[in-house]
Amino acid sequence: MAAPEGTTIVLKGGRVVDADGERTADVVIADGLVVGVGPDLSGERTLDAAGCIVAPGLVDLHSHLRQPGQEEAETIETGARAAALGGYTCILAMPNTIPAVDHAGIVREVLELGRAAPCDVLTAGAITVGRAGEQLAPLGEMAALGVRFFTDDGAGVADARLMRRAMEYAGGLHHAGRGVVLAQHCEDPVLASGGHMHEGEWSSKLGIPGQPAEAEELMVMRDLALARLTGTRVHFQHLSTAGSVAMVAAAKDAGLPVTCEVTTHHFTLTHASCTGYDPVFKVNPPLRTDADVVAVRQALANGSIDCIATDHAPHTQEAKEAAFDAAPPGMLGLETALALTLTELDLPVAEALALLSWRPAEVLGVEASHGGPIVPGRAANLTVVDLEERWIVDPSALASRSRNTPYAGRELAGRVRHTVLHGEPVVIDREAQR
Ligand code: DOR
């Protein structure tokens, strides 16, 4: 239940971890804000954080919420509830809804639906009308409503001339004094066409047509060149190959204004998972090789990747029960991303949280209210995580309306105990409050 106005809440006995460092401290919240951080603090209501870390809420740059159009797979409400249970206080909805988020009317609809959600919901706008890759969408009218992120995700913009124009257009757009970000799902549709998994050893063995790593890498290469040409800030979504992360790292070293994300599945699963022809492992970009996973993990550890994103992509059981080549790509992510990051990556907690919280908050431009630091005066968007708690992923227990997690039965360490959104505890003791 929302704390009545004026009620003070204390997160008691935890270890505060944010971009400023770590300290043992209680955190007091009132009227949506952090009002005290220190030892032996009290409030009218106490949420136990003993043995836990208290961190800024997580921020996801890549959530498919399916509304409008595919509410049987997810809604903004169910996706946001899954996000809150996963420790997120802000998520960015992808525009590949039906119809696509490609003009002001749909932006308004999604933002309106998001207002009641147990997590801040922002939306990305499409770069092209209908995500069809032919004509630029009215980025300016969407930016005027606060859209800061544009992508045709689900597909890349194949036409280099159009992408160049999109970069030039986006480069001049501002909202509330900030520029917008042009983001790209890198996949050359011609080279990838007909491929349902990574092209390599396993696609040959299984007889499933593959898409080569080069289908992603060619578009990364091209868009780095276009970013150099136009000077526009570009964000590379869900990079999955060793070649892609190396190119983006080199471009950053050379001073290009680019950022990138990788997904949890691209550092925890490989194409070998497709052996059983189970479409739960079908995703775009596809699961890659061991060497790619190693390269992604190294890039996460050395700081050349900015963020971990979920690419939360719910699909109905019916859709995912189709044959591998007929099933849609995508897997759930919001409820498992934090635990996978903590369990699978050998990173200090603060570095894991940087990738999941404060860096994506900066990329998205929401750092004034998300991503910490946890100090008086800041918005109380927080998550409390028990690093020791071990749990087994049970698809039937997930809050998402869909069940397509590839991690069913996997034991993970680290679980969200509470999540606080603008001062309201939306998750208490692992239970969603609304
Ligand atoms: O696996 C994917 N699923 N990749 C995408 O790019 C789109 C997403 C979806 O919308 O299901």
PDB file of N, CA and C in Angstrom, residues 254-312:
ATOM      1  N   ALA A 254      38.212   6.270 -29.765  1.00  0.00           N
ATOM      2  CA  ALA A 254      38.519   7.309 -30.758  1.00  0.00           C
ATOM      3  C   ALA A 254      37.684   8.573 -30.521  1.00  0.00           C
ATOM      4  N   GLY A 255      36.831   8.544 -29.495  1.00  0.00           N
ATOM      5  CA  GLY A 255      36.099   9.763 -29.124  1.00  0.00           C
ATOM      6  C   GLY A 255      34.719   9.915 -29.732  1.00  0.00           C
ATOM      7  N   LEU A 256      34.206   8.876 -30.388  1.00  0.00           N
ATOM      8  CA  LEU A 256      32.843   9.002 -30.940  1.00  0.00           C
ATOM      9  C   LEU A 256      31.812   8.987 -29.813  1.00  0.00           C
ATOM     10  N   PRO A 257      30.731   9.755 -29.961  1.00  0.00           N
ATOM     11  CA  PRO A 257      29.730   9.825 -28.886  1.00  0.00           C
ATOM     12  C   PRO A 257      28.762   8.649 -28.918  1.00  0.00           C
ATOM     13  N   VAL A 258      29.294   7.428 -28.730  1.00  0.00           N
ATOM     14  CA  VAL A 258      28.437   6.247 -28.827  1.00  0.00           C
ATOM     15  C   VAL A 258      28.385   5.501 -27.494  1.00  0.00           C
ATOM     16  N   THR A 259      27.262   4.821 -27.285  1.00  0.00           N
ATOM     17  CA  THR A 259      27.088   3.980 -26.098  1.00  0.00           C
ATOM     18  C   THR A 259      26.519   2.644 -26.570  1.00  0.00           C
ATOM     19  N   CYS A 260      26.542   1.651 -25.672  1.00  0.00           N
ATOM     20  CA  CYS A 260      25.987   0.351 -26.066  1.00  0.00           C
ATOM     21  C   CYS A 260      25.495  -0.431 -24.870  1.00  0.00           C
ATOM     22  N   GLU A 261      24.664  -1.409 -25.179  1.00  0.00           N
ATOM     23  CA  GLU A 261      24.135  -2.312 -24.153  1.00  0.00           C
ATOM     24  C   GLU A 261      24.331  -3.754 -24.624  1.00  0.00           C
ATOM     25  N   VAL A 262      24.354  -4.675 -23.646  1.00  0.00           N
ATOM     26  CA  VAL A 262      24.242  -6.098 -23.969  1.00  0.00           C
ATOM     27  C   VAL A 262      23.125  -6.650 -23.089  1.00  0.00           C
ATOM     28  N   THR A 263      22.575  -7.785 -23.483  1.00  0.00           N
ATOM     29  CA  THR A 263      21.495  -8.377 -22.695  1.00  0.00           C
ATOM     30  C   THR A 263      22.049  -9.462 -21.776  1.00  0.00           C
ATOM     31  N   THR A 264      21.258  -9.815 -20.783  1.00  0.00           N
ATOM     32  CA  THR A 264      21.685 -10.893 -19.883  1.00  0.00           C
ATOM     33  C   THR A 264      21.815 -12.217 -20.643  1.00  0.00           C
ATOM     34  N   HIS A 265      20.915 -12.462 -21.601  1.00  0.00           N
ATOM     35  CA  HIS A 265      21.027 -13.767 -22.271  1.00  0.00           C
ATOM     36  C   HIS A 265      22.270 -13.874 -23.142  1.00  0.00           C
ATOM     37  N   HIS A 266      22.784 -12.747 -23.615  1.00  0.00           N
ATOM     38  CA  HIS A 266      23.980 -12.852 -24.453  1.00  0.00           C
ATOM     39  C   HIS A 266      25.266 -13.034 -23.643  1.00  0.00           C
ATOM     40  N   PHE A 267      25.195 -12.967 -22.323  1.00  0.00           N
ATOM     41  CA  PHE A 267      26.392 -13.371 -21.567  1.00  0.00           C
ATOM     42  C   PHE A 267      26.144 -14.616 -20.702  1.00  0.00           C
ATOM     43  N   THR A 268      24.941 -15.220 -20.830  1.00  0.00           N
ATOM     44  CA  THR A 268      24.679 -16.410 -20.013  1.00  0.00           C
ATOM     45  C   THR A 268      24.325 -17.653 -20.838  1.00  0.00           C
ATOM     46  N   LEU A 269      24.041 -17.484 -22.118  1.00  0.00           N
ATOM     47  CA  LEU A 269      23.601 -18.623 -22.947  1.00  0.00           C
ATOM     48  C   LEU A 269      24.347 -18.592 -24.283  1.00  0.00           C
ATOM     49  N   THR A 270      24.506 -19.772 -24.878  1.00  0.00           N
ATOM     50  CA  THR A 270      25.125 -19.818 -26.210  1.00  0.00           C
ATOM     51  C   THR A 270      24.204 -20.541 -27.200  1.00  0.00           C
ATOM     52  N   HIS A 271      24.624 -20.550 -28.455  1.00  0.00           N
ATOM     53  CA  HIS A 271      23.824 -21.222 -29.496  1.00  0.00           C
ATOM     54  C   HIS A 271      23.645 -22.712 -29.229  1.00  0.00           C
ATOM     55  N   ALA A 272      24.513 -23.277 -28.382  1.00  0.00           N
ATOM     56  CA  ALA A 272      24.362 -24.705 -28.050  1.00  0.00           C
ATOM     57  C   ALA A 272      23.036 -24.967 -27.333  1.00  0.00           C
ATOM     58  N   SER A 273      22.459 -23.913 -26.722  1.00  0.00           N
ATOM     59  CA  SER A 273      21.164 -24.081 -26.028  1.00  0.00           C
ATOM     60  C   SER A 273      20.053 -24.484 -26.986  1.00  0.00           C
ATOM     61  N   CYS A 274      20.263 -24.248 -28.279  1.00  0.00           N
ATOM     62  CA  CYS A 274      19.192 -24.525 -29.255  1.00  0.00           C
ATOM     63  C   CYS A 274      19.109 -26.004 -29.635  1.00  0.00           C
ATOM     64  N   THR A 275      20.000 -26.829 -29.062  1.00  0.00           N
ATOM     65  CA  THR A 275      20.063 -28.264 -29.410  1.00  0.00           C
ATOM     66  C   THR A 275      18.712 -28.975 -29.380  1.00  0.00           C
ATOM     67  N   GLY A 276      17.879 -28.633 -28.418  1.00  0.00           N
ATOM     68  CA  GLY A 276      16.597 -29.337 -28.298  1.00  0.00           C
ATOM     69  C   GLY A 276      15.499 -28.750 -29.174  1.00  0.00           C
ATOM     70  N   TYR A 277      15.855 -27.836 -30.068  1.00  0.00           N
ATOM     71  CA  TYR A 277      14.882 -27.164 -30.961  1.00  0.00           C
ATOM     72  C   TYR A 277      13.787 -26.451 -30.158  1.00  0.00           C
ATOM     73  N   ASP A 278      14.108 -26.041 -28.937  1.00  0.00           N
ATOM     74  CA  ASP A 278      13.083 -25.387 -28.110  1.00  0.00           C
ATOM     75  C   ASP A 278      13.079 -23.882 -28.429  1.00  0.00           C
ATOM     76  N   PRO A 279      11.953 -23.382 -28.944  1.00  0.00           N
ATOM     77  CA  PRO A 279      11.898 -21.964 -29.340  1.00  0.00           C
ATOM     78  C   PRO A 279      12.060 -20.975 -28.187  1.00  0.00           C
ATOM     79  N   VAL A 280      12.067 -21.463 -26.944  1.00  0.00           N
ATOM     80  CA  VAL A 280      12.310 -20.531 -25.841  1.00  0.00           C
ATOM     81  C   VAL A 280      13.720 -19.938 -25.967  1.00  0.00           C
ATOM     82  N   PHE A 281      14.599 -20.642 -26.696  1.00  0.00           N
ATOM     83  CA  PHE A 281      15.968 -20.133 -26.890  1.00  0.00           C
ATOM     84  C   PHE A 281      16.126 -19.345 -28.190  1.00  0.00           C
ATOM     85  N   LYS A 282      15.026 -19.135 -28.877  1.00  0.00           N
ATOM     86  CA  LYS A 282      15.095 -18.343 -30.113  1.00  0.00           C
ATOM     87  C   LYS A 282      14.971 -16.867 -29.757  1.00  0.00           C
ATOM     88  N   VAL A 283      15.925 -16.083 -30.201  1.00  0.00           N
ATOM     89  CA  VAL A 283      15.956 -14.666 -29.852  1.00  0.00           C
ATOM     90  C   VAL A 283      16.724 -13.921 -30.941  1.00  0.00           C
ATOM     91  N   ASN A 284      16.479 -12.632 -31.018  1.00  0.00           N
ATOM     92  CA  ASN A 284      17.174 -11.794 -31.989  1.00  0.00           C
ATOM     93  C   ASN A 284      17.853 -10.632 -31.296  1.00  0.00           C
ATOM     94  N   PRO A 285      19.127 -10.364 -31.463  1.00  0.00           N
ATOM     95  CA  PRO A 285      20.070 -11.214 -32.185  1.00  0.00           C
ATOM     96  C   PRO A 285      20.176 -12.576 -31.526  1.00  0.00           C
ATOM     97  N   PRO A 286      20.569 -13.591 -32.306  1.00  0.00           N
ATOM     98  CA  PRO A 286      20.563 -14.953 -31.770  1.00  0.00           C
ATOM     99  C   PRO A 286      21.649 -15.187 -30.728  1.00  0.00           C
ATOM    100  N   LEU A 287      21.456 -16.243 -29.949  1.00  0.00           N
ATOM    101  CA  LEU A 287      22.491 -16.656 -29.001  1.00  0.00           C
ATOM    102  C   LEU A 287      23.718 -17.051 -29.813  1.00  0.00           C
ATOM    103  N   ARG A 288      24.872 -16.625 -29.345  1.00  0.00           N
ATOM    104  CA  ARG A 288      26.093 -16.776 -30.161  1.00  0.00           C
ATOM    105  C   ARG A 288      27.014 -17.861 -29.608  1.00  0.00           C
ATOM    106  N   THR A 289      28.298 -17.752 -29.937  1.00  0.00           N
ATOM    107  CA  THR A 289      29.275 -18.801 -29.602  1.00  0.00           C
ATOM    108  C   THR A 289      29.879 -18.566 -28.214  1.00  0.00           C
ATOM    109  N   ASP A 290      30.589 -19.562 -27.720  1.00  0.00           N
ATOM    110  CA  ASP A 290      31.313 -19.410 -26.452  1.00  0.00           C
ATOM    111  C   ASP A 290      32.267 -18.222 -26.523  1.00  0.00           C
ATOM    112  N   ALA A 291      32.956 -18.087 -27.662  1.00  0.00           N
ATOM    113  CA  ALA A 291      33.942 -17.001 -27.791  1.00  0.00           C
ATOM    114  C   ALA A 291      33.259 -15.634 -27.714  1.00  0.00           C
ATOM    115  N   ASP A 292      32.048 -15.539 -28.275  1.00  0.00           N
ATOM    116  CA  ASP A 292      31.315 -14.269 -28.185  1.00  0.00           C
ATOM    117  C   ASP A 292      30.930 -13.971 -26.734  1.00  0.00           C
ATOM    118  N   VAL A 293      30.478 -15.015 -26.021  1.00  0.00           N
ATOM    119  CA  VAL A 293      30.090 -14.813 -24.614  1.00  0.00           C
ATOM    120  C   VAL A 293      31.305 -14.353 -23.806  1.00  0.00           C
ATOM    121  N   VAL A 294      32.451 -14.974 -24.063  1.00  0.00           N
ATOM    122  CA  VAL A 294      33.673 -14.575 -23.348  1.00  0.00           C
ATOM    123  C   VAL A 294      33.995 -13.108 -23.658  1.00  0.00           C
ATOM    124  N   ALA A 295      33.892 -12.721 -24.915  1.00  0.00           N
ATOM    125  CA  ALA A 295      34.217 -11.336 -25.304  1.00  0.00           C
ATOM    126  C   ALA A 295      33.241 -10.352 -24.659  1.00  0.00           C
ATOM    127  N   VAL A 296      31.964 -10.708 -24.623  1.00  0.00           N
ATOM    128  CA  VAL A 296      30.973  -9.815 -24.004  1.00  0.00           C
ATOM    129  C   VAL A 296      31.283  -9.664 -22.512  1.00  0.00           C
ATOM    130  N   ARG A 297      31.602 -10.779 -21.856  1.00  0.00           N
ATOM    131  CA  ARG A 297      31.915 -10.715 -20.420  1.00  0.00           C
ATOM    132  C   ARG A 297      33.164  -9.866 -20.167  1.00  0.00           C
ATOM    133  N   GLN A 298      34.160 -10.037 -21.040  1.00  0.00           N
ATOM    134  CA  GLN A 298      35.383  -9.225 -20.853  1.00  0.00           C
ATOM    135  C   GLN A 298      35.070  -7.745 -21.035  1.00  0.00           C
ATOM    136  N   ALA A 299      34.247  -7.447 -22.024  1.00  0.00           N
ATOM    137  CA  ALA A 299      33.915  -6.037 -22.278  1.00  0.00           C
ATOM    138  C   ALA A 299      33.085  -5.461 -21.133  1.00  0.00           C
ATOM    139  N   LEU A 300      32.248  -6.289 -20.515  1.00  0.00           N
ATOM    140  CA  LEU A 300      31.497  -5.815 -19.340  1.00  0.00           C
ATOM    141  C   LEU A 300      32.460  -5.511 -18.195  1.00  0.00           C
ATOM    142  N   ALA A 301      33.457  -6.366 -18.045  1.00  0.00           N
ATOM    143  CA  ALA A 301      34.396  -6.178 -16.934  1.00  0.00           C
ATOM    144  C   ALA A 301      35.328  -4.998 -17.164  1.00  0.00           C
ATOM    145  N   ASN A 302      35.669  -4.722 -18.432  1.00  0.00           N
ATOM    146  CA  ASN A 302      36.658  -3.641 -18.639  1.00  0.00           C
ATOM    147  C   ASN A 302      35.999  -2.280 -18.909  1.00  0.00           C
ATOM    148  N   GLY A 303      34.695  -2.226 -18.818  1.00  0.00           N
ATOM    149  CA  GLY A 303      34.016  -0.923 -18.897  1.00  0.00           C
ATOM    150  C   GLY A 303      33.679  -0.471 -20.305  1.00  0.00           C
ATOM    151  N   SER A 304      33.921  -1.310 -21.313  1.00  0.00           N
ATOM    152  CA  SER A 304      33.622  -0.796 -22.657  1.00  0.00           C
ATOM    153  C   SER A 304      32.150  -0.954 -23.038  1.00  0.00           C
ATOM    154  N   ILE A 305      31.375  -1.656 -22.207  1.00  0.00           N
ATOM    155  CA  ILE A 305      29.919  -1.719 -22.418  1.00  0.00           C
ATOM    156  C   ILE A 305      29.271  -0.831 -21.354  1.00  0.00           C
ATOM    157  N   ASP A 306      28.306  -0.027 -21.776  1.00  0.00           N
ATOM    158  CA  ASP A 306      27.720   0.937 -20.842  1.00  0.00           C
ATOM    159  C   ASP A 306      26.671   0.312 -19.933  1.00  0.00           C
ATOM    160  N   CYS A 307      25.853  -0.572 -20.491  1.00  0.00           N
ATOM    161  CA  CYS A 307      24.673  -1.026 -19.745  1.00  0.00           C
ATOM    162  C   CYS A 307      24.356  -2.479 -20.018  1.00  0.00           C
ATOM    163  N   ILE A 308      23.697  -3.081 -19.037  1.00  0.00           N
ATOM    164  CA  ILE A 308      23.039  -4.378 -19.244  1.00  0.00           C
ATOM    165  C   ILE A 308      21.549  -4.077 -19.390  1.00  0.00           C
ATOM    166  N   ALA A 309      20.972  -4.556 -20.481  1.00  0.00           N
ATOM    167  CA  ALA A 309      19.538  -4.357 -20.715  1.00  0.00           C
ATOM    168  C   ALA A 309      18.864  -5.729 -20.747  1.00  0.00           C
ATOM    169  N   THR A 310      17.529  -5.738 -20.626  1.00  0.00           N
ATOM    170  CA  THR A 310      16.880  -7.055 -20.568  1.00  0.00           C
ATOM    171  C   THR A 310      16.453  -7.572 -21.936  1.00  0.00           C
ATOM    172  N   ASP A 311      16.034  -6.694 -22.839  1.00  0.00           N
ATOM    173  CA  ASP A 311      15.307  -7.121 -24.051  1.00  0.00           C
ATOM    174  C   ASP A 311      14.165  -8.061 -23.649  1.00  0.00           C
ATOM    175  N   HIS A 312      13.497  -7.697 -22.558  1.00  0.00           N
ATOM    176  CA  HIS A 312      12.325  -8.447 -22.073  1.00  0.00           C
ATOM    177  C   HIS A 312      11.323  -8.546 -23.225  1.00  0.00           C
TER     178      HIS A 312
END
